[in-house]
Coordinates of C-alpha atoms in Angstrom, one line a residue:
Chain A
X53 CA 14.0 -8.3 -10.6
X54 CA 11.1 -8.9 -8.4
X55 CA 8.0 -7.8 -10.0
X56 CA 4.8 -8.7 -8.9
X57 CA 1.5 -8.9 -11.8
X58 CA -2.4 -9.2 -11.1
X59 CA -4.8 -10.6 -13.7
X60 CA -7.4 -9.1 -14.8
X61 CA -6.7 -5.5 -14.7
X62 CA -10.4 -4.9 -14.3
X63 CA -13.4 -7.1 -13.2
X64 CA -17.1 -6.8 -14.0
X65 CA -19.8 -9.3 -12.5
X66 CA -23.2 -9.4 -11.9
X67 CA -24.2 -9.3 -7.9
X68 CA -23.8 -13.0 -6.1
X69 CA -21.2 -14.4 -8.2
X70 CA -18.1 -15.8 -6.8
X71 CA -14.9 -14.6 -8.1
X72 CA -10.9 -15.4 -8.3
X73 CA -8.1 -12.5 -8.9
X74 CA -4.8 -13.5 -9.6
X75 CA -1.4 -12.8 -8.2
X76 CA 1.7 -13.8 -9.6
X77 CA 5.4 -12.7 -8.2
X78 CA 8.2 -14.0 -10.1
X79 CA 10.8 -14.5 -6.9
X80 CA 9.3 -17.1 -4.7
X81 CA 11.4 -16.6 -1.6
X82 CA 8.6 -14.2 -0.2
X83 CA 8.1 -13.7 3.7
X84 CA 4.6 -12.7 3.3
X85 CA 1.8 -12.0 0.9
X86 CA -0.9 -9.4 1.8
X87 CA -4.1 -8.3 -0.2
X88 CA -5.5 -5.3 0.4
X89 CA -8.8 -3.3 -0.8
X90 CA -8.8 0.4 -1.8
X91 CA -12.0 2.3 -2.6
X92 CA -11.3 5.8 -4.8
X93 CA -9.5 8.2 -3.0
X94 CA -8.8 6.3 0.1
X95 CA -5.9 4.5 1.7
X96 CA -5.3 1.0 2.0
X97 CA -7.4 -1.5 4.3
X98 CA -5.6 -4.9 5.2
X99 CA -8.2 -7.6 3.9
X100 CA -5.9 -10.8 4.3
X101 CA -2.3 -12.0 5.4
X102 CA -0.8 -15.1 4.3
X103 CA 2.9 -16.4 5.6
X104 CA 5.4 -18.0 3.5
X105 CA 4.9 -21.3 5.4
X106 CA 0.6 -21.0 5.0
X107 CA -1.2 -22.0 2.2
X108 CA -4.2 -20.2 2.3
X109 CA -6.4 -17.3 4.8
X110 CA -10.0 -16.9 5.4
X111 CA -12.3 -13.9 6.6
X112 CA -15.6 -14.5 6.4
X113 CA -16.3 -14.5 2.4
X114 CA -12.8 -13.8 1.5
X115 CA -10.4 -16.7 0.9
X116 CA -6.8 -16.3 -0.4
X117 CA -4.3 -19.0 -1.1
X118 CA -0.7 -19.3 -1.4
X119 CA 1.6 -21.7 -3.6
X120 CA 5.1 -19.8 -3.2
X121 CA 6.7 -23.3 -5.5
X122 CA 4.8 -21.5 -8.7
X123 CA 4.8 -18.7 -7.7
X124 CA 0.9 -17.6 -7.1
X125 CA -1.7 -16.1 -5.2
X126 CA -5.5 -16.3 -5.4
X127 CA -8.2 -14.3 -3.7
X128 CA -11.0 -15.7 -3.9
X129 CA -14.7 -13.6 -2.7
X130 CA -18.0 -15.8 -2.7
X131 CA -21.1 -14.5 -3.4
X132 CA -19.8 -11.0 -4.3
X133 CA -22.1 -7.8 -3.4
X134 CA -22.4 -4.1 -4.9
X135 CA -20.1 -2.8 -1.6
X136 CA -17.4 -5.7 -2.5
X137 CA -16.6 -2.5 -5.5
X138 CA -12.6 -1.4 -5.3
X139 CA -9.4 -2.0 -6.4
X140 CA -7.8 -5.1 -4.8
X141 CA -3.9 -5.2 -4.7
X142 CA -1.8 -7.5 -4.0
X143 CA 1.8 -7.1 -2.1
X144 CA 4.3 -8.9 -1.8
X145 CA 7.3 -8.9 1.2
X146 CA 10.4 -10.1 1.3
X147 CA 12.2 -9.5 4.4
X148 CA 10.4 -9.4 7.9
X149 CA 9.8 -5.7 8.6
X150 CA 11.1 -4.5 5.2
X151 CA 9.0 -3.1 1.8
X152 CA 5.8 -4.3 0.0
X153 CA 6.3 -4.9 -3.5
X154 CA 2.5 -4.4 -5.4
X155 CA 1.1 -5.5 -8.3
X156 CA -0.9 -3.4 -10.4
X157 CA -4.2 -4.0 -8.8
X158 CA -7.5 -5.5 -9.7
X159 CA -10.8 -2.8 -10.5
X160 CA -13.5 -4.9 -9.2
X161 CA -17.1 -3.5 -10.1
X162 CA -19.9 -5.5 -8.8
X163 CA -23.3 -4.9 -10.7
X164 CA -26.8 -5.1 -8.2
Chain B
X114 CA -6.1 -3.9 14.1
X115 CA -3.7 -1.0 14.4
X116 CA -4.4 2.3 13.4
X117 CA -2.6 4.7 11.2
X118 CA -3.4 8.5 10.5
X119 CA -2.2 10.9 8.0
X120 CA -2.5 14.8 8.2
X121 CA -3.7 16.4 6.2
X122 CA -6.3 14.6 4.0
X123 CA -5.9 17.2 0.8
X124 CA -3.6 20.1 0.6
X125 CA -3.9 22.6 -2.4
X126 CA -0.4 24.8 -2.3
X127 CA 1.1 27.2 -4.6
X128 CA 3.7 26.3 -6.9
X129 CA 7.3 26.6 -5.2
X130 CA 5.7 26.2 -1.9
X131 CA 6.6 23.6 1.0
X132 CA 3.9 21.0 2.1
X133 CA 4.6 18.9 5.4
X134 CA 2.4 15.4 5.4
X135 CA 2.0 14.0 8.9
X136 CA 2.2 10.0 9.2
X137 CA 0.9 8.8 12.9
X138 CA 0.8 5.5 14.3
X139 CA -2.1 6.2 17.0
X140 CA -2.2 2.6 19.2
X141 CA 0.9 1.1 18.2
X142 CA 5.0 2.3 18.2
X143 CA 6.9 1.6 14.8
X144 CA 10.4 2.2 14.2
X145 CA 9.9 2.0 10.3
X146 CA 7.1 3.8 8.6
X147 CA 7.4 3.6 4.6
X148 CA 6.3 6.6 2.0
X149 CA 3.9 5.7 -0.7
X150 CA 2.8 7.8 -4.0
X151 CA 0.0 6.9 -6.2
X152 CA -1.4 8.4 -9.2
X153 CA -4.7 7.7 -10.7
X154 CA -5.2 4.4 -11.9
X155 CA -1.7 3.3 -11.1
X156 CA -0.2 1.5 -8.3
X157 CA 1.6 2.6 -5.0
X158 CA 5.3 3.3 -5.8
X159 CA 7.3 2.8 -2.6
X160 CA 9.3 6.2 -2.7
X161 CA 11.3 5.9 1.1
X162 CA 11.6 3.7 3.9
X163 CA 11.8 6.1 7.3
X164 CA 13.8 4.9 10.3
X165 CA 13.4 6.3 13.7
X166 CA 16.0 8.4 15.0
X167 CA 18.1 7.2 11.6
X168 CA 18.0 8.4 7.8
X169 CA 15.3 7.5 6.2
X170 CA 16.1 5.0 2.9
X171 CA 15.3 6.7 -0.4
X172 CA 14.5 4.3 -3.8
X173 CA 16.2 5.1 -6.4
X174 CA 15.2 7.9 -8.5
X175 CA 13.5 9.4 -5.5
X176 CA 15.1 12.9 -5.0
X177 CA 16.1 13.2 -1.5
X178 CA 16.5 17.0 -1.1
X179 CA 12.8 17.2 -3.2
X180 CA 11.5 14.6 -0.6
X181 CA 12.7 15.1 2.8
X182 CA 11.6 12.4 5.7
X183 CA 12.0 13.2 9.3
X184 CA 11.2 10.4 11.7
X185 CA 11.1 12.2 14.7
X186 CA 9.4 9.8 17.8
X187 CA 8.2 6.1 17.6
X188 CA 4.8 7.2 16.3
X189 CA 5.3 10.1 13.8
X190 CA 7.1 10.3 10.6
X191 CA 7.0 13.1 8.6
X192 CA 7.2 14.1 4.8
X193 CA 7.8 17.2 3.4
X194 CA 7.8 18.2 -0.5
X195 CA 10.2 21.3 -0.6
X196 CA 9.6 23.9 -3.8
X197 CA 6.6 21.6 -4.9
X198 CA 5.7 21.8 -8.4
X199 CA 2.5 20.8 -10.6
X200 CA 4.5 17.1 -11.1
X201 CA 4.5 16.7 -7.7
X202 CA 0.9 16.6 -7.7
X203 CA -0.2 13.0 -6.3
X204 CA -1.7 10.6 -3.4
X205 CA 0.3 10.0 -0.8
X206 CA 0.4 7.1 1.8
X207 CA 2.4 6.1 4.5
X208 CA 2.2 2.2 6.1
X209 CA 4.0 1.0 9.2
X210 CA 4.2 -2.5 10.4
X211 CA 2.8 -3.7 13.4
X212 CA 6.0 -5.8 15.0
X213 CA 4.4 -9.5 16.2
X214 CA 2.1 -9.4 13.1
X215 CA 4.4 -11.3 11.0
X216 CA 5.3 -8.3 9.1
X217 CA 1.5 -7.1 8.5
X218 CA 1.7 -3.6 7.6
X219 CA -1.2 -0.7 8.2
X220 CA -1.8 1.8 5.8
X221 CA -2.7 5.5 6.3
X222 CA -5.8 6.7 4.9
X223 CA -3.8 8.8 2.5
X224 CA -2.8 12.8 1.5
X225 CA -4.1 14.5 -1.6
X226 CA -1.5 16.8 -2.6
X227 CA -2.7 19.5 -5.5
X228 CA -0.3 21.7 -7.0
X229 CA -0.9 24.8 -8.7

């Protein structure tokens, strides 16, 4: 079954810290990996993209890496600020065109 | 990037009542759009994969007579809960993927759907 998990559930840090949130999908013949942000009550915004053949993405202080072997995905936010505050979800593709498969998602809360 | 638009926002109906939920891609044509639900805390559940001009793909344990997709153009896809009930109360989203994006997918900003 293709599941896909994201550690922590929730995230509390104090303003300017840099932080990591976890992905993990257990089949590792993905097409693509995509995080995205939500704030409460809203859709989904696209924050990165990441191929099968790439190993990692960067937008300005956003940076997510790829290792499909193990199965793994990292996105990593330097220097986080009070407006950096959403969920972040991970999802993951399989077939060009076809369904997203997300994980659980990761409450991020930023403290000023 | 490409734009997607759900209408409405937040719909409050009557138990038994129908509710159609408008999914546009405004700057960009898509053949698939997909149907989201979310509810609080929780994370998107893929309920139906539309197809233009096709039947739309159901997941299973998605009732397809309770959740009936039209796709009817390039741009729209449409979802309508028939004889909606209090359960039926949730957020949904639609997404469509932008083709030459190497399968990036846009998400609509969402539909609050309140049953009494």
């Amino acid at each position: 079954k293709q599941e896909v998990t994201q550690i922590p559930a929730a995230l509390s840090v104090p303003e300017g810290e840099n932080l990591v949130l976890n992905c993990s999908f257990t089949d590792s013949a993905i097409y693509n990996l995509q995080w995205f942000r939500q704030d409460p009550g809203k859709g989904l915004t696209s924050l990165l993209l990441i191929q099968s053949s790439q190993r990692e993405q960067t937008s300005g202080r956003l940076n997510a890496s790829l290792d499909k072997s193990s199965g793994r995905s990292t996105l990593y936010i330097a220097a986080s600020q009070p407006g950096d505050s959403a969920t972040y979800l991970c999802a993951v593709m399989y077939n060009q065109g076809g369904k997203l498969i997300f994980g659980q998602g990761t409450e991020l809360s930023v403290k000023p | 990037g490409a734009v997607v638009s759900q209408h409405p926002s937040r719909v409050i109906c009557k138990s038994g009542t129908s509710v159609k939920i408008e999914c546009r891609s405004l700057d960009f044509q898509a053949t698939t759009m997909f149907w989201y639900r979310q509810f609080p805390k929780k994370s998107l559940m893929l309920m139906a994969t539309s197809n233009e001009g096709s039947k739309a793909t159901y997941e299973q344990g998605v009732e397809k007579d309770k959740f009936l997709i039209n796709h009817a153009s390039l741009t729209l896809s449409t979802l309508t809960v028939t004889s909606a009930h209090p359960e039926d109360s949730s957020f949904y989203i639609c997404s469509a993927p932008l083709q030459g994006s190497g399968g990036e997918q846009f998400f609509g900003p969402g539909t609050r759907l309140t049953v009494l």
